[in-house]
Amino acid sequence: MSMNSVGRPTTPQADTATGGFASLTGAKGLVQDEALIFEMGGWNKTGVDLPDASIHADDLGDLVRTAPIGLPGLSEPETMRHYVRLSQKNHAIDLALYPLGSCTMKHNPRLNEKMARLAGFADIHPLQPQSTVPGALELMDRLAHWLKTLTGMPAVALTPKAGAHGELCGILSIKAAHEAKGDTARKVVLVPTSAHGTNPATAAFVGYSVREIAQTEDGRVDLADLEAKLGPDVAAIMVTNPNTCGLFERDIVEIARLTHAAGAYFYCDGANFNAIVGRVRPGDLGVDAMHINLHKTFSTPHGGGGPGAGPVVLSEALAAYAPTPWLVHGPDGLTLQEDAIGEAAGAFGRMSAFHGQMGMYVRAYAYMRSHGSDGLRQVAEDAVLNANYVKARLSDLMTPAFPEGPCMHEALFDDAWLEGTGVTTLDFAKAMIDEGFHPMTMYFPLVVHGAMLIEPTETESKQELDRFIGALRALAEAAKAGDADRFKGAPHLAPMRRLDETLAARKPRLRWKPEAPASLAAE
Ligand SMILES: *Cc1c(COP(=O)(O)O)cnc(C)c1O
């Protein structure tokens, strides 16, 4: 029987993972098999007892419900157990390292959570009169100050709700700036081949066509190709720095100079700001607009697709076009200017209802204040140190995509080292689940064959990194020793085995339909 590095069997569960016994109920060890809440609950059960309502008359007429509402009812302990069991079927940053590259899955300090739950922040409503929420406005102002200071930029739009939303905000500001100059001939946005998919998607969404810039052998923007593609039809260039290969764009100042000389603006994708925060100010590099993923760099939770926050810092050239609302210092203190008038007359529009993600602002600000400027600098240094440690400790077994020199916050490997083993990047990543680790980012960036992109982040200790590296080394050795079977069917020990993820994403089954009652079924 083949075992994983912590001595658990890795062959399929039906015959050996349960020690030769197949579970009779689908539950395994102390892990309960769990049905849908709709399948478990009965509408005549409840966790609370309420007296019958005394309302007898209603004015709903024909719309009055005649059948039971059909919501599942469970007792309180059943409810608790249901959700706790579900929560244990997936991985979480609170369980172990989450090595996804590009996404920056770092620990979210509990202090941030405590601050975000303060009643003065958590219990206010966007429709409250502004005069009743001066503290919230001041926090937004201070957060804006830190973001501007850390990036060396004069303005920031706080409202975008994710990195991709920030990109949209930045490119709309750029479009507005061109239009204000009467320069409407620019129809193209330049994007490097290694870009995150949201970059070309944003440009296309705004109505630009996308032209790719080639990459050099050493994983950076090809300056000659950039120069050849810049012209009077180019509105902007979108470059990620450090880029998605985990490398600093050495020629960034020259990239900015060439871009500006061609009359275009420089959008920097700032998703990787955690690698340089406190060390480099993008404003000094010639950047015109950059989003900052608060849910990456500043440790606010990603939470299942939201709520994130993607504030966009803007250069002098773009500041006037920032979306409303604007936080304005006036004689009565801070106010949110909601309309494109006065100081905000040039605003291109707005990105969201109200003021953005207050809870994320509080968490990010708490993170900044608890680290201080020296602590934030150390965030960048430790993030880079940790990634280089991973790279150095795995490079004898796995092949780094760009072996020359150190990396920034991410260690990128290709699949050259798997050649001839019969194991693919996907197989390897799935086998990591059997070892208790979430897989790294796979097959991204697309410019690297069979890419495996690992971002440990600064919140991992050396001990945690060593555990992770130990598991990867054991797997890499197993792959090279010809134990392909362990990889092909992996994960063997997860609640779900290998899924058709494309099908699951394209055709998710989101609806539960009750079984037809016997009387109906008979008809
Ligand atoms: C995460 C990421 C984005 C998009 O950010 P979201 O907050 O997920 O919308 C864009 N570019 C890069 C390089 C990223 O890593």
PDB file of N, CA and C in Angstrom, residues 266-336:
ATOM      1  N   PHE A 266       0.007  54.967 -18.253  1.00  0.00           N
ATOM      2  CA  PHE A 266       0.587  53.737 -17.725  1.00  0.00           C
ATOM      3  C   PHE A 266      -0.299  53.216 -16.591  1.00  0.00           C
ATOM      4  N   TYR A 267      -1.045  52.137 -16.863  1.00  0.00           N
ATOM      5  CA  TYR A 267      -1.807  51.469 -15.809  1.00  0.00           C
ATOM      6  C   TYR A 267      -0.946  50.349 -15.235  1.00  0.00           C
ATOM      7  N   CYS A 268      -0.748  50.370 -13.940  1.00  0.00           N
ATOM      8  CA  CYS A 268       0.004  49.288 -13.302  1.00  0.00           C
ATOM      9  C   CYS A 268      -0.971  48.415 -12.518  1.00  0.00           C
ATOM     10  N   ASP A 269      -0.921  47.122 -12.793  1.00  0.00           N
ATOM     11  CA  ASP A 269      -1.717  46.180 -12.006  1.00  0.00           C
ATOM     12  C   ASP A 269      -0.971  45.981 -10.691  1.00  0.00           C
ATOM     13  N   GLY A 270      -1.576  46.455  -9.602  1.00  0.00           N
ATOM     14  CA  GLY A 270      -0.891  46.458  -8.305  1.00  0.00           C
ATOM     15  C   GLY A 270      -1.205  45.277  -7.413  1.00  0.00           C
ATOM     16  N   ALA A 271      -1.721  44.187  -8.017  1.00  0.00           N
ATOM     17  CA  ALA A 271      -2.091  43.020  -7.198  1.00  0.00           C
ATOM     18  C   ALA A 271      -0.898  42.485  -6.408  1.00  0.00           C
ATOM     19  N   ASN A 272       0.305  42.735  -6.913  1.00  0.00           N
ATOM     20  CA  ASN A 272       1.500  42.198  -6.251  1.00  0.00           C
ATOM     21  C   ASN A 272       2.217  43.251  -5.406  1.00  0.00           C
ATOM     22  N   PHE A 273       1.488  44.264  -5.014  1.00  0.00           N
ATOM     23  CA  PHE A 273       2.087  45.360  -4.245  1.00  0.00           C
ATOM     24  C   PHE A 273       2.710  44.871  -2.941  1.00  0.00           C
ATOM     25  N   ASN A 274       2.209  43.748  -2.417  1.00  0.00           N
ATOM     26  CA  ASN A 274       2.775  43.236  -1.161  1.00  0.00           C
ATOM     27  C   ASN A 274       4.267  42.912  -1.283  1.00  0.00           C
ATOM     28  N   ALA A 275       4.758  42.753  -2.510  1.00  0.00           N
ATOM     29  CA  ALA A 275       6.181  42.437  -2.691  1.00  0.00           C
ATOM     30  C   ALA A 275       7.060  43.676  -2.565  1.00  0.00           C
ATOM     31  N   ILE A 276       6.470  44.865  -2.696  1.00  0.00           N
ATOM     32  CA  ILE A 276       7.286  46.089  -2.723  1.00  0.00           C
ATOM     33  C   ILE A 276       6.794  47.167  -1.766  1.00  0.00           C
ATOM     34  N   VAL A 277       5.688  46.881  -1.059  1.00  0.00           N
ATOM     35  CA  VAL A 277       5.113  47.914  -0.189  1.00  0.00           C
ATOM     36  C   VAL A 277       6.165  48.394   0.827  1.00  0.00           C
ATOM     37  N   GLY A 278       6.253  49.704   0.991  1.00  0.00           N
ATOM     38  CA  GLY A 278       7.231  50.252   1.936  1.00  0.00           C
ATOM     39  C   GLY A 278       8.641  50.340   1.373  1.00  0.00           C
ATOM     40  N   ARG A 279       8.855  49.765   0.198  1.00  0.00           N
ATOM     41  CA  ARG A 279      10.184  49.765  -0.416  1.00  0.00           C
ATOM     42  C   ARG A 279      10.212  50.589  -1.691  1.00  0.00           C
ATOM     43  N   VAL A 280       9.137  50.519  -2.464  1.00  0.00           N
ATOM     44  CA  VAL A 280       9.077  51.194  -3.761  1.00  0.00           C
ATOM     45  C   VAL A 280       7.752  51.933  -3.850  1.00  0.00           C
ATOM     46  N   ARG A 281       7.793  53.180  -4.324  1.00  0.00           N
ATOM     47  CA  ARG A 281       6.547  53.918  -4.522  1.00  0.00           C
ATOM     48  C   ARG A 281       6.244  53.962  -6.020  1.00  0.00           C
ATOM     49  N   PRO A 282       5.161  53.320  -6.437  1.00  0.00           N
ATOM     50  CA  PRO A 282       4.851  53.265  -7.875  1.00  0.00           C
ATOM     51  C   PRO A 282       4.795  54.652  -8.524  1.00  0.00           C
ATOM     52  N   GLY A 283       4.381  55.672  -7.742  1.00  0.00           N
ATOM     53  CA  GLY A 283       4.346  57.025  -8.302  1.00  0.00           C
ATOM     54  C   GLY A 283       5.726  57.474  -8.775  1.00  0.00           C
ATOM     55  N   ASP A 284       6.775  57.028  -8.090  1.00  0.00           N
ATOM     56  CA  ASP A 284       8.135  57.401  -8.476  1.00  0.00           C
ATOM     57  C   ASP A 284       8.569  56.710  -9.770  1.00  0.00           C
ATOM     58  N   LEU A 285       7.848  55.650 -10.145  1.00  0.00           N
ATOM     59  CA  LEU A 285       8.234  54.892 -11.338  1.00  0.00           C
ATOM     60  C   LEU A 285       7.534  55.408 -12.592  1.00  0.00           C
ATOM     61  N   GLY A 286       6.606  56.358 -12.412  1.00  0.00           N
ATOM     62  CA  GLY A 286       5.912  56.907 -13.585  1.00  0.00           C
ATOM     63  C   GLY A 286       4.550  56.284 -13.843  1.00  0.00           C
ATOM     64  N   VAL A 287       4.018  55.602 -12.831  1.00  0.00           N
ATOM     65  CA  VAL A 287       2.699  54.967 -12.980  1.00  0.00           C
ATOM     66  C   VAL A 287       1.597  56.033 -12.918  1.00  0.00           C
ATOM     67  N   ASP A 288       0.561  55.892 -13.761  1.00  0.00           N
ATOM     68  CA  ASP A 288      -0.565  56.845 -13.751  1.00  0.00           C
ATOM     69  C   ASP A 288      -1.761  56.347 -12.950  1.00  0.00           C
ATOM     70  N   ALA A 289      -1.943  55.037 -12.924  1.00  0.00           N
ATOM     71  CA  ALA A 289      -3.078  54.480 -12.174  1.00  0.00           C
ATOM     72  C   ALA A 289      -2.704  53.075 -11.743  1.00  0.00           C
ATOM     73  N   MET A 290      -3.095  52.715 -10.531  1.00  0.00           N
ATOM     74  CA  MET A 290      -2.794  51.358 -10.046  1.00  0.00           C
ATOM     75  C   MET A 290      -3.842  50.948  -9.018  1.00  0.00           C
ATOM     76  N   HIS A 291      -4.377  49.757  -9.181  1.00  0.00           N
ATOM     77  CA  HIS A 291      -5.298  49.282  -8.142  1.00  0.00           C
ATOM     78  C   HIS A 291      -4.502  48.568  -7.061  1.00  0.00           C
ATOM     79  N   ILE A 292      -5.042  48.611  -5.871  1.00  0.00           N
ATOM     80  CA  ILE A 292      -4.434  47.908  -4.743  1.00  0.00           C
ATOM     81  C   ILE A 292      -5.491  46.953  -4.209  1.00  0.00           C
ATOM     82  N   ASN A 293      -5.190  45.665  -4.216  1.00  0.00           N
ATOM     83  CA  ASN A 293      -6.155  44.715  -3.677  1.00  0.00           C
ATOM     84  C   ASN A 293      -5.992  44.714  -2.158  1.00  0.00           C
ATOM     85  N   LEU A 294      -6.910  45.382  -1.456  1.00  0.00           N
ATOM     86  CA  LEU A 294      -6.817  45.373   0.013  1.00  0.00           C
ATOM     87  C   LEU A 294      -6.871  43.941   0.529  1.00  0.00           C
ATOM     88  N   HIS A 295      -7.611  43.085  -0.201  1.00  0.00           N
ATOM     89  CA  HIS A 295      -7.751  41.679   0.215  1.00  0.00           C
ATOM     90  C   HIS A 295      -6.513  40.855  -0.145  1.00  0.00           C
ATOM     91  N   LYS A 296      -5.517  41.441  -0.709  1.00  0.00           N
ATOM     92  CA  LYS A 296      -4.244  40.732  -0.898  1.00  0.00           C
ATOM     93  C   LYS A 296      -3.191  41.424  -0.026  1.00  0.00           C
ATOM     94  N   THR A 297      -2.793  42.626  -0.442  1.00  0.00           N
ATOM     95  CA  THR A 297      -1.693  43.298   0.248  1.00  0.00           C
ATOM     96  C   THR A 297      -2.013  43.617   1.705  1.00  0.00           C
ATOM     97  N   PHE A 298      -3.231  44.045   1.972  1.00  0.00           N
ATOM     98  CA  PHE A 298      -3.531  44.534   3.319  1.00  0.00           C
ATOM     99  C   PHE A 298      -4.410  43.584   4.131  1.00  0.00           C
ATOM    100  N   SER A 299      -4.336  42.303   3.781  1.00  0.00           N
ATOM    101  CA  SER A 299      -4.784  41.224   4.659  1.00  0.00           C
ATOM    102  C   SER A 299      -6.275  41.189   4.965  1.00  0.00           C
ATOM    103  N   THR A 300      -7.109  41.785   4.138  1.00  0.00           N
ATOM    104  CA  THR A 300      -8.543  41.620   4.397  1.00  0.00           C
ATOM    105  C   THR A 300      -8.987  40.321   3.724  1.00  0.00           C
ATOM    106  N   PRO A 301      -9.987  39.624   4.265  1.00  0.00           N
ATOM    107  CA  PRO A 301     -10.328  38.302   3.735  1.00  0.00           C
ATOM    108  C   PRO A 301     -10.846  38.354   2.299  1.00  0.00           C
ATOM    109  N   HIS A 302     -10.594  37.274   1.545  1.00  0.00           N
ATOM    110  CA  HIS A 302     -11.121  37.212   0.171  1.00  0.00           C
ATOM    111  C   HIS A 302     -12.583  36.797   0.171  1.00  0.00           C
ATOM    112  N   GLY A 303     -12.955  35.985   1.135  1.00  0.00           N
ATOM    113  CA  GLY A 303     -14.352  35.608   1.314  1.00  0.00           C
ATOM    114  C   GLY A 303     -15.144  35.163   0.107  1.00  0.00           C
ATOM    115  N   GLY A 304     -14.804  34.057  -0.506  1.00  0.00           N
ATOM    116  CA  GLY A 304     -15.666  33.461  -1.528  1.00  0.00           C
ATOM    117  C   GLY A 304     -16.102  34.436  -2.601  1.00  0.00           C
ATOM    118  N   GLY A 305     -15.168  35.185  -3.144  1.00  0.00           N
ATOM    119  CA  GLY A 305     -15.499  36.089  -4.239  1.00  0.00           C
ATOM    120  C   GLY A 305     -15.931  37.460  -3.754  1.00  0.00           C
ATOM    121  N   GLY A 306     -15.883  37.723  -2.505  1.00  0.00           N
ATOM    122  CA  GLY A 306     -16.202  39.056  -2.041  1.00  0.00           C
ATOM    123  C   GLY A 306     -16.568  39.041  -0.585  1.00  0.00           C
ATOM    124  N   PRO A 307     -16.687  40.168   0.046  1.00  0.00           N
ATOM    125  CA  PRO A 307     -16.397  41.474  -0.505  1.00  0.00           C
ATOM    126  C   PRO A 307     -14.905  41.778  -0.409  1.00  0.00           C
ATOM    127  N   GLY A 308     -14.305  42.106  -1.521  1.00  0.00           N
ATOM    128  CA  GLY A 308     -12.934  42.595  -1.514  1.00  0.00           C
ATOM    129  C   GLY A 308     -12.976  44.109  -1.595  1.00  0.00           C
ATOM    130  N   ALA A 309     -11.831  44.710  -1.864  1.00  0.00           N
ATOM    131  CA  ALA A 309     -11.801  46.144  -2.128  1.00  0.00           C
ATOM    132  C   ALA A 309     -10.569  46.434  -2.974  1.00  0.00           C
ATOM    133  N   GLY A 310     -10.754  47.200  -4.026  1.00  0.00           N
ATOM    134  CA  GLY A 310      -9.655  47.483  -4.959  1.00  0.00           C
ATOM    135  C   GLY A 310      -9.475  48.959  -5.232  1.00  0.00           C
ATOM    136  N   PRO A 311      -9.118  49.758  -4.187  1.00  0.00           N
ATOM    137  CA  PRO A 311      -8.897  51.188  -4.417  1.00  0.00           C
ATOM    138  C   PRO A 311      -7.862  51.434  -5.521  1.00  0.00           C
ATOM    139  N   VAL A 312      -8.037  52.535  -6.237  1.00  0.00           N
ATOM    140  CA  VAL A 312      -7.134  52.866  -7.345  1.00  0.00           C
ATOM    141  C   VAL A 312      -6.443  54.188  -7.059  1.00  0.00           C
ATOM    142  N   VAL A 313      -5.108  54.160  -6.999  1.00  0.00           N
ATOM    143  CA  VAL A 313      -4.377  55.414  -6.852  1.00  0.00           C
ATOM    144  C   VAL A 313      -4.168  56.017  -8.235  1.00  0.00           C
ATOM    145  N   LEU A 314      -4.215  57.348  -8.283  1.00  0.00           N
ATOM    146  CA  LEU A 314      -4.167  58.045  -9.578  1.00  0.00           C
ATOM    147  C   LEU A 314      -3.102  59.138  -9.556  1.00  0.00           C
ATOM    148  N   SER A 315      -2.451  59.322 -10.699  1.00  0.00           N
ATOM    149  CA  SER A 315      -1.437  60.371 -10.834  1.00  0.00           C
ATOM    150  C   SER A 315      -2.110  61.727 -11.015  1.00  0.00           C
ATOM    151  N   GLU A 316      -1.305  62.781 -10.967  1.00  0.00           N
ATOM    152  CA  GLU A 316      -1.786  64.147 -11.194  1.00  0.00           C
ATOM    153  C   GLU A 316      -2.610  64.225 -12.483  1.00  0.00           C
ATOM    154  N   ALA A 317      -2.136  63.529 -13.514  1.00  0.00           N
ATOM    155  CA  ALA A 317      -2.788  63.612 -14.829  1.00  0.00           C
ATOM    156  C   ALA A 317      -4.197  63.027 -14.812  1.00  0.00           C
ATOM    157  N   LEU A 318      -4.459  62.089 -13.919  1.00  0.00           N
ATOM    158  CA  LEU A 318      -5.765  61.403 -13.936  1.00  0.00           C
ATOM    159  C   LEU A 318      -6.668  61.785 -12.769  1.00  0.00           C
ATOM    160  N   ALA A 319      -6.099  62.432 -11.756  1.00  0.00           N
ATOM    161  CA  ALA A 319      -6.826  62.662 -10.499  1.00  0.00           C
ATOM    162  C   ALA A 319      -8.183  63.346 -10.717  1.00  0.00           C
ATOM    163  N   ALA A 320      -8.228  64.288 -11.651  1.00  0.00           N
ATOM    164  CA  ALA A 320      -9.457  65.073 -11.851  1.00  0.00           C
ATOM    165  C   ALA A 320     -10.626  64.211 -12.321  1.00  0.00           C
ATOM    166  N   TYR A 321     -10.316  63.005 -12.876  1.00  0.00           N
ATOM    167  CA  TYR A 321     -11.380  62.181 -13.468  1.00  0.00           C
ATOM    168  C   TYR A 321     -11.853  61.083 -12.526  1.00  0.00           C
ATOM    169  N   ALA A 322     -11.291  61.053 -11.321  1.00  0.00           N
ATOM    170  CA  ALA A 322     -11.654  60.003 -10.360  1.00  0.00           C
ATOM    171  C   ALA A 322     -13.163  59.962 -10.159  1.00  0.00           C
ATOM    172  N   PRO A 323     -13.711  58.746  -9.978  1.00  0.00           N
ATOM    173  CA  PRO A 323     -15.156  58.619  -9.835  1.00  0.00           C
ATOM    174  C   PRO A 323     -15.659  59.233  -8.525  1.00  0.00           C
ATOM    175  N   THR A 324     -16.896  59.635  -8.507  1.00  0.00           N
ATOM    176  CA  THR A 324     -17.548  60.066  -7.264  1.00  0.00           C
ATOM    177  C   THR A 324     -17.907  58.805  -6.467  1.00  0.00           C
ATOM    178  N   PRO A 325     -18.111  58.911  -5.146  1.00  0.00           N
ATOM    179  CA  PRO A 325     -18.044  60.143  -4.363  1.00  0.00           C
ATOM    180  C   PRO A 325     -16.593  60.568  -4.076  1.00  0.00           C
ATOM    181  N   TRP A 326     -16.423  61.881  -3.893  1.00  0.00           N
ATOM    182  CA  TRP A 326     -15.135  62.412  -3.471  1.00  0.00           C
ATOM    183  C   TRP A 326     -15.223  62.783  -2.002  1.00  0.00           C
ATOM    184  N   LEU A 327     -14.178  62.463  -1.296  1.00  0.00           N
ATOM    185  CA  LEU A 327     -14.096  62.848   0.108  1.00  0.00           C
ATOM    186  C   LEU A 327     -13.491  64.251   0.130  1.00  0.00           C
ATOM    187  N   VAL A 328     -14.279  65.236   0.557  1.00  0.00           N
ATOM    188  CA  VAL A 328     -13.864  66.631   0.442  1.00  0.00           C
ATOM    189  C   VAL A 328     -13.688  67.249   1.833  1.00  0.00           C
ATOM    190  N   HIS A 329     -12.567  67.930   2.027  1.00  0.00           N
ATOM    191  CA  HIS A 329     -12.334  68.671   3.274  1.00  0.00           C
ATOM    192  C   HIS A 329     -12.958  70.052   3.120  1.00  0.00           C
ATOM    193  N   GLY A 330     -13.963  70.354   3.931  1.00  0.00           N
ATOM    194  CA  GLY A 330     -14.599  71.666   3.841  1.00  0.00           C
ATOM    195  C   GLY A 330     -14.682  72.319   5.204  1.00  0.00           C
ATOM    196  N   PRO A 331     -15.339  73.457   5.288  1.00  0.00           N
ATOM    197  CA  PRO A 331     -15.469  74.152   6.567  1.00  0.00           C
ATOM    198  C   PRO A 331     -16.198  73.304   7.625  1.00  0.00           C
ATOM    199  N   ASP A 332     -17.079  72.394   7.159  1.00  0.00           N
ATOM    200  CA  ASP A 332     -17.821  71.557   8.111  1.00  0.00           C
ATOM    201  C   ASP A 332     -17.142  70.205   8.330  1.00  0.00           C
ATOM    202  N   GLY A 333     -15.866  70.135   8.000  1.00  0.00           N
ATOM    203  CA  GLY A 333     -15.165  68.854   8.145  1.00  0.00           C
ATOM    204  C   GLY A 333     -15.248  68.058   6.849  1.00  0.00           C
ATOM    205  N   LEU A 334     -15.163  66.750   7.001  1.00  0.00           N
ATOM    206  CA  LEU A 334     -15.149  65.876   5.822  1.00  0.00           C
ATOM    207  C   LEU A 334     -16.562  65.610   5.333  1.00  0.00           C
ATOM    208  N   THR A 335     -16.751  65.691   4.018  1.00  0.00           N
ATOM    209  CA  THR A 335     -18.037  65.281   3.461  1.00  0.00           C
ATOM    210  C   THR A 335     -17.797  64.443   2.212  1.00  0.00           C
ATOM    211  N   LEU A 336     -18.787  63.618   1.888  1.00  0.00           N
ATOM    212  CA  LEU A 336     -18.723  62.854   0.650  1.00  0.00           C
ATOM    213  C   LEU A 336     -19.460  63.642  -0.425  1.00  0.00           C
TER     214      LEU A 336
END
